[in-house]
PDB file of C-alpha atoms in Angstrom:
ATOM      1  CA  UNK A   1      74.786  80.916 -38.972  1.00 63.00           C
ATOM      2  CA  UNK A   2      75.859  77.770 -40.779  1.00 66.00           C
ATOM      3  CA  UNK A   3      74.065  74.615 -41.801  1.00 54.00           C
ATOM      4  CA  UNK A   4      75.825  71.503 -42.998  1.00 49.00           C
ATOM      5  CA  UNK A   5      74.117  69.116 -45.368  1.00 47.00           C
ATOM      6  CA  UNK A   6      75.085  65.595 -44.346  1.00 46.00           C
ATOM      7  CA  UNK A   7      78.761  66.493 -44.202  1.00 44.00           C
ATOM      8  CA  UNK A   8      81.203  63.832 -42.926  1.00 41.00           C
ATOM      9  CA  UNK A   9      82.572  64.622 -39.486  1.00 38.00           C
ATOM     10  CA  UNK A  10      86.155  64.360 -40.641  1.00 35.00           C
ATOM     11  CA  UNK A  11      88.168  64.895 -43.774  1.00 38.00           C
ATOM     12  CA  UNK A  12      89.503  61.867 -45.557  1.00 37.00           C
ATOM     13  CA  UNK A  13      93.024  62.078 -46.950  1.00 34.00           C
ATOM     14  CA  UNK A  14      92.656  60.069 -50.116  1.00 37.00           C
ATOM     15  CA  UNK A  15      95.148  59.263 -52.896  1.00 38.00           C
ATOM     16  CA  UNK A  16      93.738  61.491 -55.654  1.00 39.00           C
ATOM     17  CA  UNK A  17      95.591  61.368 -58.950  1.00 40.00           C
ATOM     18  CA  UNK A  18      96.690  64.950 -59.511  1.00 38.00           C
ATOM     19  CA  UNK A  19      98.005  64.300 -63.025  1.00 43.00           C
ATOM     20  CA  UNK A  20      94.596  63.187 -64.295  1.00 57.00           C
ATOM     21  CA  UNK A  21      92.814  64.814 -61.344  1.00 67.00           C
ATOM     22  CA  UNK A  22      90.602  61.988 -60.156  1.00 79.00           C
ATOM     23  CA  UNK A  23      87.556  63.873 -58.891  1.00 84.00           C
ATOM     24  CA  UNK A  24      85.990  60.870 -57.166  1.00 87.00           C
ATOM     25  CA  UNK A  25      88.047  58.345 -55.223  1.00 88.00           C
ATOM     26  CA  UNK A  26      87.529  54.602 -55.358  1.00 86.00           C
ATOM     27  CA  UNK A  27      85.741  54.936 -52.004  1.00 89.00           C
ATOM     28  CA  UNK A  28      83.190  57.311 -53.530  1.00 87.00           C
ATOM     29  CA  UNK A  29      84.458  60.531 -51.940  1.00 92.00           C
ATOM     30  CA  UNK A  30      85.139  63.792 -53.743  1.00 93.00           C
ATOM     31  CA  UNK A  31      88.238  65.943 -53.282  1.00 90.00           C
ATOM     32  CA  UNK A  32      86.593  67.962 -50.486  1.00 91.00           C
ATOM     33  CA  UNK A  33      85.320  64.846 -48.683  1.00 93.00           C
ATOM     34  CA  UNK A  34      81.701  64.995 -49.839  1.00 94.00           C
ATOM     35  CA  UNK A  35      79.591  62.228 -51.288  1.00 94.00           C
ATOM     36  CA  UNK A  36      78.159  62.753 -54.764  1.00 94.00           C
ATOM     37  CA  UNK A  37      74.761  64.040 -53.549  1.00 95.00           C
ATOM     38  CA  UNK A  38      75.959  66.355 -50.760  1.00 96.00           C
ATOM     39  CA  UNK A  39      75.817  70.141 -50.722  1.00 97.00           C
ATOM     40  CA  UNK A  40      78.747  72.183 -49.537  1.00 96.00           C
ATOM     41  CA  UNK A  41      78.423  73.823 -46.118  1.00 95.00           C
ATOM     42  CA  UNK A  42      76.034  76.791 -46.261  1.00 96.00           C
ATOM     43  CA  UNK A  43      76.404  79.845 -44.001  1.00 95.00           C
ATOM     44  CA  UNK A  44      74.193  82.920 -44.297  1.00 97.00           C
ATOM     45  CA  UNK A  45      73.320  86.185 -42.583  1.00 96.00           C
ATOM     46  CA  UNK A  46      70.518  88.637 -43.300  1.00 97.00           C
ATOM     47  CA  UNK A  47      70.392  92.365 -42.617  1.00 95.00           C
ATOM     48  CA  UNK A  48      74.148  92.887 -42.864  1.00 96.00           C
ATOM     49  CA  UNK A  49      73.790  96.497 -44.136  1.00 94.00           C
ATOM     50  CA  UNK A  50      71.461  98.974 -42.452  1.00 92.00           C
ATOM     51  CA  UNK A  51      71.763 101.470 -45.344  1.00 94.00           C
ATOM     52  CA  UNK A  52      70.093  99.087 -47.821  1.00 97.00           C
ATOM     53  CA  UNK A  53      66.413  98.123 -47.794  1.00 98.00           C
ATOM     54  CA  UNK A  54      67.507  94.497 -47.712  1.00 98.00           C
ATOM     55  CA  UNK A  55      70.836  92.674 -47.594  1.00 98.00           C
ATOM     56  CA  UNK A  56      72.343  89.235 -47.123  1.00 98.00           C
ATOM     57  CA  UNK A  57      75.677  87.443 -47.094  1.00 98.00           C
ATOM     58  CA  UNK A  58      76.091  83.788 -47.990  1.00 98.00           C
ATOM     59  CA  UNK A  59      78.865  81.215 -48.097  1.00 97.00           C
ATOM     60  CA  UNK A  60      78.467  78.015 -50.078  1.00 97.00           C
ATOM     61  CA  UNK A  61      81.651  76.134 -49.446  1.00 95.00           C
ATOM     62  CA  UNK A  62      84.414  78.592 -50.325  1.00 96.00           C
ATOM     63  CA  UNK A  63      82.203  80.684 -52.604  1.00 97.00           C
ATOM     64  CA  UNK A  64      81.112  83.876 -50.851  1.00 98.00           C
ATOM     65  CA  UNK A  65      78.519  86.364 -52.099  1.00 98.00           C
ATOM     66  CA  UNK A  66      76.995  89.601 -50.841  1.00 98.00           C
ATOM     67  CA  UNK A  67      73.628  90.954 -52.004  1.00 98.00           C
ATOM     68  CA  UNK A  68      71.903  94.285 -51.381  1.00 98.00           C
ATOM     69  CA  UNK A  69      68.414  95.398 -52.418  1.00 98.00           C
ATOM     70  CA  UNK A  70      67.063  98.938 -52.807  1.00 97.00           C
ATOM     71  CA  UNK A  71      63.435  99.726 -53.492  1.00 94.00           C
ATOM     72  CA  UNK A  72      60.826  99.712 -54.673  1.00 96.00           C
ATOM     73  CA  UNK A  73      61.606 103.348 -55.501  1.00 94.00           C
ATOM     74  CA  UNK A  74      60.887 105.861 -58.228  1.00 92.00           C
ATOM     75  CA  UNK A  75      62.670 105.231 -61.514  1.00 90.00           C
ATOM     76  CA  UNK A  76      65.532 107.725 -61.349  1.00 78.00           C
ATOM     77  CA  UNK A  77      67.279 107.145 -64.660  1.00 70.00           C
ATOM     78  CA  UNK A  78      65.961 106.456 -68.116  1.00 64.00           C
ATOM     79  CA  UNK A  79      62.309 107.442 -67.960  1.00 56.00           C
ATOM     80  CA  UNK A  80      61.779 105.131 -70.926  1.00 58.00           C
ATOM     81  CA  UNK A  81      62.258 102.167 -68.601  1.00 80.00           C
ATOM     82  CA  UNK A  82      59.097 102.949 -66.636  1.00 88.00           C
ATOM     83  CA  UNK A  83      56.504 100.156 -66.742  1.00 91.00           C
ATOM     84  CA  UNK A  84      53.012 101.426 -65.975  1.00 91.00           C
ATOM     85  CA  UNK A  85      51.722  98.037 -64.796  1.00 94.00           C
ATOM     86  CA  UNK A  86      54.694  96.684 -62.850  1.00 95.00           C
ATOM     87  CA  UNK A  87      58.072  97.413 -61.312  1.00 96.00           C
ATOM     88  CA  UNK A  88      61.294  97.295 -63.289  1.00 95.00           C
ATOM     89  CA  UNK A  89      63.826  94.828 -61.835  1.00 96.00           C
ATOM     90  CA  UNK A  90      67.417  95.995 -62.218  1.00 96.00           C
ATOM     91  CA  UNK A  91      70.208  93.521 -61.371  1.00 97.00           C
ATOM     92  CA  UNK A  92      73.940  94.177 -61.338  1.00 96.00           C
ATOM     93  CA  UNK A  93      76.556  91.473 -60.852  1.00 97.00           C
ATOM     94  CA  UNK A  94      80.214  92.043 -60.108  1.00 95.00           C
ATOM     95  CA  UNK A  95      83.234  90.165 -58.838  1.00 94.00           C
ATOM     96  CA  UNK A  96      85.658  91.611 -56.333  1.00 91.00           C
ATOM     97  CA  UNK A  97      89.167  91.951 -57.767  1.00 87.00           C
ATOM     98  CA  UNK A  98      90.402  89.675 -54.968  1.00 86.00           C
ATOM     99  CA  UNK A  99      87.712  87.012 -55.523  1.00 80.00           C
ATOM    100  CA  UNK A 100      89.990  84.694 -57.505  1.00 76.00           C
ATOM    101  CA  UNK A 101      93.671  83.812 -57.454  1.00 66.00           C
ATOM    102  CA  UNK A 102      94.244  85.758 -60.669  1.00 60.00           C
ATOM    103  CA  UNK A 103      93.935  89.139 -58.907  1.00 50.00           C
ATOM    104  CA  UNK A 104      92.995  90.930 -62.125  1.00 53.00           C
ATOM    105  CA  UNK A 105      90.579  93.762 -62.667  1.00 54.00           C
ATOM    106  CA  UNK A 106      87.035  92.666 -63.483  1.00 53.00           C
ATOM    107  CA  UNK A 107      85.047  95.693 -64.637  1.00 52.00           C
ATOM    108  CA  UNK A 108      81.289  95.676 -64.134  1.00 56.00           C
ATOM    109  CA  UNK A 109      80.723  96.081 -67.860  1.00 63.00           C
ATOM    110  CA  UNK A 110      82.621  92.988 -69.033  1.00 83.00           C
ATOM    111  CA  UNK A 111      80.736  90.393 -71.054  1.00 88.00           C
ATOM    112  CA  UNK A 112      80.513  87.758 -68.323  1.00 88.00           C
ATOM    113  CA  UNK A 113      79.229  90.264 -65.760  1.00 92.00           C
ATOM    114  CA  UNK A 114      76.601  91.508 -68.201  1.00 94.00           C
ATOM    115  CA  UNK A 115      75.490  87.935 -68.863  1.00 94.00           C
ATOM    116  CA  UNK A 116      75.239  87.156 -65.150  1.00 95.00           C
ATOM    117  CA  UNK A 117      73.312  90.395 -64.560  1.00 96.00           C
ATOM    118  CA  UNK A 118      70.860  89.413 -67.290  1.00 96.00           C
ATOM    119  CA  UNK A 119      70.366  85.931 -65.850  1.00 96.00           C
ATOM    120  CA  UNK A 120      69.752  87.365 -62.389  1.00 97.00           C
ATOM    121  CA  UNK A 121      67.228  89.861 -63.780  1.00 97.00           C
ATOM    122  CA  UNK A 122      65.369  87.114 -65.648  1.00 96.00           C
ATOM    123  CA  UNK A 123      65.355  84.960 -62.517  1.00 97.00           C
ATOM    124  CA  UNK A 124      63.935  87.602 -60.190  1.00 98.00           C
ATOM    125  CA  UNK A 125      61.469  89.009 -62.698  1.00 97.00           C
ATOM    126  CA  UNK A 126      59.896  85.548 -62.618  1.00 96.00           C
ATOM    127  CA  UNK A 127      59.443  85.452 -58.827  1.00 97.00           C
ATOM    128  CA  UNK A 128      58.993  89.021 -57.550  1.00 98.00           C
ATOM    129  CA  UNK A 129      55.360  90.181 -57.568  1.00 98.00           C
ATOM    130  CA  UNK A 130      56.244  93.237 -59.650  1.00 97.00           C
ATOM    131  CA  UNK A 131      52.626  94.168 -60.434  1.00 97.00           C
ATOM    132  CA  UNK A 132      52.236  95.391 -56.844  1.00 97.00           C
ATOM    133  CA  UNK A 133      54.661  98.244 -57.565  1.00 96.00           C
ATOM    134  CA  UNK A 134      53.777  99.900 -60.898  1.00 95.00           C
ATOM    135  CA  UNK A 135      55.963 102.731 -62.206  1.00 94.00           C
ATOM    136  CA  UNK A 136      58.768 101.869 -59.794  1.00 95.00           C
ATOM    137  CA  UNK A 137      62.136 100.115 -59.751  1.00 96.00           C
ATOM    138  CA  UNK A 138      63.787  97.427 -57.623  1.00 97.00           C
ATOM    139  CA  UNK A 139      67.589  97.287 -57.621  1.00 97.00           C
ATOM    140  CA  UNK A 140      69.474  94.102 -56.757  1.00 98.00           C
ATOM    141  CA  UNK A 141      73.263  94.295 -56.474  1.00 98.00           C
ATOM    142  CA  UNK A 142      75.276  91.125 -56.007  1.00 98.00           C
ATOM    143  CA  UNK A 143      79.024  90.767 -55.632  1.00 97.00           C
ATOM    144  CA  UNK A 144      81.172  87.640 -55.472  1.00 97.00           C
ATOM    145  CA  UNK A 145      83.749  88.133 -52.742  1.00 97.00           C
ATOM    146  CA  UNK A 146      85.395  84.738 -53.205  1.00 96.00           C
ATOM    147  CA  UNK A 147      84.875  82.408 -56.150  1.00 95.00           C
ATOM    148  CA  UNK A 148      85.069  78.623 -55.869  1.00 95.00           C
ATOM    149  CA  UNK A 149      82.375  77.377 -58.239  1.00 94.00           C
ATOM    150  CA  UNK A 150      78.632  77.929 -58.379  1.00 95.00           C
ATOM    151  CA  UNK A 151      78.911  81.722 -58.532  1.00 96.00           C
ATOM    152  CA  UNK A 152      75.475  82.244 -60.072  1.00 97.00           C
ATOM    153  CA  UNK A 153      73.874  79.946 -57.498  1.00 97.00           C
ATOM    154  CA  UNK A 154      75.427  81.785 -54.577  1.00 98.00           C
ATOM    155  CA  UNK A 155      74.250  85.084 -56.085  1.00 98.00           C
ATOM    156  CA  UNK A 156      70.671  83.851 -56.497  1.00 98.00           C
ATOM    157  CA  UNK A 157      70.524  82.419 -52.990  1.00 98.00           C
ATOM    158  CA  UNK A 158      72.017  85.562 -51.430  1.00 98.00           C
ATOM    159  CA  UNK A 159      69.690  87.807 -53.441  1.00 98.00           C
ATOM    160  CA  UNK A 160      66.661  85.736 -52.380  1.00 98.00           C
ATOM    161  CA  UNK A 161      67.509  86.356 -48.733  1.00 98.00           C
ATOM    162  CA  UNK A 162      68.112  90.061 -49.427  1.00 98.00           C
ATOM    163  CA  UNK A 163      64.762  90.463 -51.219  1.00 98.00           C
ATOM    164  CA  UNK A 164      63.013  88.768 -48.296  1.00 98.00           C
ATOM    165  CA  UNK A 165      64.917  91.039 -45.890  1.00 97.00           C
ATOM    166  CA  UNK A 166      63.634  94.037 -47.877  1.00 97.00           C
ATOM    167  CA  UNK A 167      60.060  92.832 -47.397  1.00 97.00           C
ATOM    168  CA  UNK A 168      59.380  92.603 -51.136  1.00 98.00           C
ATOM    169  CA  UNK A 169      56.687  89.978 -51.906  1.00 98.00           C
ATOM    170  CA  UNK A 170      57.718  86.983 -53.983  1.00 97.00           C
ATOM    171  CA  UNK A 171      55.658  84.120 -55.406  1.00 97.00           C
ATOM    172  CA  UNK A 172      58.072  81.695 -53.763  1.00 97.00           C
ATOM    173  CA  UNK A 173      61.696  81.442 -52.767  1.00 98.00           C
ATOM    174  CA  UNK A 174      64.012  81.044 -55.736  1.00 98.00           C
ATOM    175  CA  UNK A 175      66.928  78.711 -55.058  1.00 98.00           C
ATOM    176  CA  UNK A 176      69.769  77.670 -57.327  1.00 98.00           C
ATOM    177  CA  UNK A 177      72.160  74.743 -57.478  1.00 98.00           C
ATOM    178  CA  UNK A 178      74.535  73.068 -59.909  1.00 97.00           C
ATOM    179  CA  UNK A 179      74.994  69.416 -60.832  1.00 96.00           C
ATOM    180  CA  UNK A 180      77.558  67.812 -63.102  1.00 94.00           C
ATOM    181  CA  UNK A 181      78.351  64.466 -64.670  1.00 93.00           C
ATOM    182  CA  UNK A 182      81.937  63.491 -63.869  1.00 89.00           C
ATOM    183  CA  UNK A 183      83.543  60.055 -64.040  1.00 86.00           C
ATOM    184  CA  UNK A 184      80.178  58.550 -65.030  1.00 89.00           C
ATOM    185  CA  UNK A 185      78.579  59.872 -61.841  1.00 91.00           C
ATOM    186  CA  UNK A 186      76.184  62.795 -61.188  1.00 95.00           C
ATOM    187  CA  UNK A 187      77.671  65.265 -58.673  1.00 95.00           C
ATOM    188  CA  UNK A 188      75.744  67.899 -56.733  1.00 97.00           C
ATOM    189  CA  UNK A 189      76.894  71.470 -56.060  1.00 97.00           C
ATOM    190  CA  UNK A 190      80.176  71.298 -57.895  1.00 95.00           C
ATOM    191  CA  UNK A 191      83.237  73.277 -56.862  1.00 95.00           C
ATOM    192  CA  UNK A 192      85.656  75.194 -59.067  1.00 93.00           C
ATOM    193  CA  UNK A 193      88.006  72.216 -59.341  1.00 92.00           C
ATOM    194  CA  UNK A 194      85.096  70.042 -60.457  1.00 92.00           C
ATOM    195  CA  UNK A 195      83.896  72.710 -62.893  1.00 90.00           C
ATOM    196  CA  UNK A 196      87.404  72.883 -64.323  1.00 88.00           C
ATOM    197  CA  UNK A 197      87.506  69.145 -65.009  1.00 86.00           C
ATOM    198  CA  UNK A 198      85.854  69.848 -68.366  1.00 83.00           C
ATOM    199  CA  UNK A 199      82.858  67.590 -67.769  1.00 86.00           C
ATOM    200  CA  UNK A 200      79.302  68.768 -68.523  1.00 91.00           C
ATOM    201  CA  UNK A 201      77.310  70.447 -65.773  1.00 92.00           C
ATOM    202  CA  UNK A 202      74.096  72.377 -65.541  1.00 94.00           C
ATOM    203  CA  UNK A 203      72.805  75.203 -63.383  1.00 96.00           C
ATOM    204  CA  UNK A 204      69.202  75.261 -62.199  1.00 97.00           C
ATOM    205  CA  UNK A 205      67.203  77.991 -60.480  1.00 98.00           C
ATOM    206  CA  UNK A 206      63.732  76.993 -59.359  1.00 97.00           C
ATOM    207  CA  UNK A 207      60.827  77.828 -57.112  1.00 98.00           C
ATOM    208  CA  UNK A 208      60.938  74.829 -54.761  1.00 96.00           C
ATOM    209  CA  UNK A 209      57.297  74.725 -53.667  1.00 94.00           C
ATOM    210  CA  UNK A 210      55.855  74.674 -57.180  1.00 94.00           C
ATOM    211  CA  UNK A 211      58.972  72.986 -58.618  1.00 94.00           C
ATOM    212  CA  UNK A 212      58.866  75.502 -61.466  1.00 96.00           C
ATOM    213  CA  UNK A 213      62.263  75.988 -63.108  1.00 97.00           C
ATOM    214  CA  UNK A 214      62.969  79.656 -63.847  1.00 97.00           C
ATOM    215  CA  UNK A 215      66.455  79.210 -65.317  1.00 96.00           C
ATOM    216  CA  UNK A 216      68.329  76.245 -66.760  1.00 95.00           C
ATOM    217  CA  UNK A 217      71.786  76.583 -68.267  1.00 93.00           C
ATOM    218  CA  UNK A 218      74.175  73.918 -69.563  1.00 91.00           C
ATOM    219  CA  UNK A 219      77.870  74.507 -70.181  1.00 85.00           C
ATOM    220  CA  UNK A 220      78.224  71.711 -72.767  1.00 83.00           C
ATOM    221  CA  UNK A 221      76.450  68.740 -74.286  1.00 86.00           C
ATOM    222  CA  UNK A 222      75.128  65.986 -72.051  1.00 85.00           C
ATOM    223  CA  UNK A 223      73.834  62.671 -73.345  1.00 86.00           C
ATOM    224  CA  UNK A 224      70.074  62.282 -73.039  1.00 85.00           C
ATOM    225  CA  UNK A 225      70.520  59.082 -71.006  1.00 87.00           C
ATOM    226  CA  UNK A 226      72.289  61.088 -68.281  1.00 90.00           C
ATOM    227  CA  UNK A 227      70.394  64.365 -68.538  1.00 92.00           C
ATOM    228  CA  UNK A 228      67.449  63.260 -66.403  1.00 93.00           C
ATOM    229  CA  UNK A 229      69.703  61.998 -63.602  1.00 94.00           C
ATOM    230  CA  UNK A 230      71.694  65.225 -63.473  1.00 95.00           C
ATOM    231  CA  UNK A 231      68.582  67.413 -63.673  1.00 95.00           C
ATOM    232  CA  UNK A 232      66.860  65.431 -60.912  1.00 96.00           C
ATOM    233  CA  UNK A 233      69.939  65.832 -58.700  1.00 97.00           C
ATOM    234  CA  UNK A 234      70.107  69.587 -59.365  1.00 97.00           C
ATOM    235  CA  UNK A 235      66.411  70.108 -58.568  1.00 97.00           C
ATOM    236  CA  UNK A 236      66.791  68.088 -55.367  1.00 97.00           C
ATOM    237  CA  UNK A 237      69.763  70.294 -54.541  1.00 97.00           C
ATOM    238  CA  UNK A 238      67.552  73.378 -54.976  1.00 98.00           C
ATOM    239  CA  UNK A 239      65.087  71.877 -52.495  1.00 97.00           C
ATOM    240  CA  UNK A 240      67.907  71.179 -50.042  1.00 97.00           C
ATOM    241  CA  UNK A 241      69.092  74.792 -50.413  1.00 98.00           C
ATOM    242  CA  UNK A 242      65.526  75.979 -49.807  1.00 98.00           C
ATOM    243  CA  UNK A 243      65.387  74.058 -46.518  1.00 97.00           C
ATOM    244  CA  UNK A 244      68.589  75.807 -45.384  1.00 96.00           C
ATOM    245  CA  UNK A 245      67.498  79.286 -46.507  1.00 97.00           C
ATOM    246  CA  UNK A 246      64.070  78.882 -44.936  1.00 97.00           C
ATOM    247  CA  UNK A 247      65.678  78.035 -41.586  1.00 96.00           C
ATOM    248  CA  UNK A 248      67.855  81.136 -41.857  1.00 95.00           C
ATOM    249  CA  UNK A 249      64.819  83.323 -42.573  1.00 97.00           C
ATOM    250  CA  UNK A 250      62.857  81.886 -39.656  1.00 96.00           C
ATOM    251  CA  UNK A 251      65.837  82.296 -37.322  1.00 94.00           C
ATOM    252  CA  UNK A 252      66.329  85.894 -38.501  1.00 93.00           C
ATOM    253  CA  UNK A 253      62.649  86.735 -37.947  1.00 93.00           C
ATOM    254  CA  UNK A 254      62.758  85.196 -34.460  1.00 92.00           C
ATOM    255  CA  UNK A 255      65.909  87.122 -33.543  1.00 90.00           C
ATOM    256  CA  UNK A 256      64.487  90.394 -34.896  1.00 87.00           C
ATOM    257  CA  UNK A 257      61.242  89.878 -32.980  1.00 83.00           C
ATOM    258  CA  UNK A 258      63.163  89.146 -29.775  1.00 87.00           C
ATOM    259  CA  UNK A 259      65.206  92.350 -30.190  1.00 84.00           C
ATOM    260  CA  UNK A 260      62.077  94.429 -30.804  1.00 84.00           C
ATOM    261  CA  UNK A 261      60.375  92.909 -27.787  1.00 86.00           C
ATOM    262  CA  UNK A 262      63.400  93.537 -25.575  1.00 82.00           C
ATOM    263  CA  UNK A 263      63.591  97.159 -26.616  1.00 69.00           C
TER     264      UNK A 263
END
C-alpha cells in the first residue's frame, strides 16, 4: 500500500545544470519533481514473513528496507548480556550487495554497519517498554535492499512497523526523516543525489506524539541561523511519516480482523 505526500501529478522536465548539479530549479522544483517540503512516496507492508514474530517492508522513494523482529525470547548467547530488570535490544543492520550501483560486498561487520546497528539499538531502546520483559532479548534485523538516500530513516520506519507487527509495546511510534540545507533552502527527505551534493543535512528520529527526539545526527556544520529551520522541517517530516505509518497500521489491523472474521 502506498501513500503519496502532496506529490505533483506529473513529472516536470526541467533544465537542471548537470555540471554544477542544480538541485533546485528556478521554478522551485527538485530533480525528482518535489517541492522543498515534500516527502518521497511511501509504500509499506506489514507481516511479510510468517516465520518472524514481526516483519515489515517499506519503500521511501527508491530506498527500500526490510525489517524482521524476533522475541522477546530467552537470551541465547552471552549470558553476561542478561538484564534482570529489562529486555536487551539487539539490532543488526546490513545492506544487500545489490543495494547500490557499486555491487561490492558489504559485510555485516564493517564500520558503517556497526554504527548503523548502534544507532538503531539506541533508538529502539528509547521507545520499547523493555521493563515488561526482564531477562529476555528482542532482536531487530534490518536490511537495505535498495539505497537512494535516507537509509537510516527507512530502517527506523520499517523496524517500527515490524515491532508493532510483533505486538511488542512501545511508548510511541518512532519515526525518522532527513532534512538538508541546499542552495540556501531547507529540503525535506533528501535523496542520494541531494546527499551527494555536499551540503549539510541532519537526520532526526522522534516520538511524534510527545515530540521527543531520540536521535539527532548531523553530517557537517550548519550555521546557527539555519539550524532551526532545518530541524523544524525534519521534525515536521517525522510527523508526516507518522501519519503515513499510522494509516498502514490501521489498514493492516482492519485487514487482519476481516480475515479472522471470515475464517
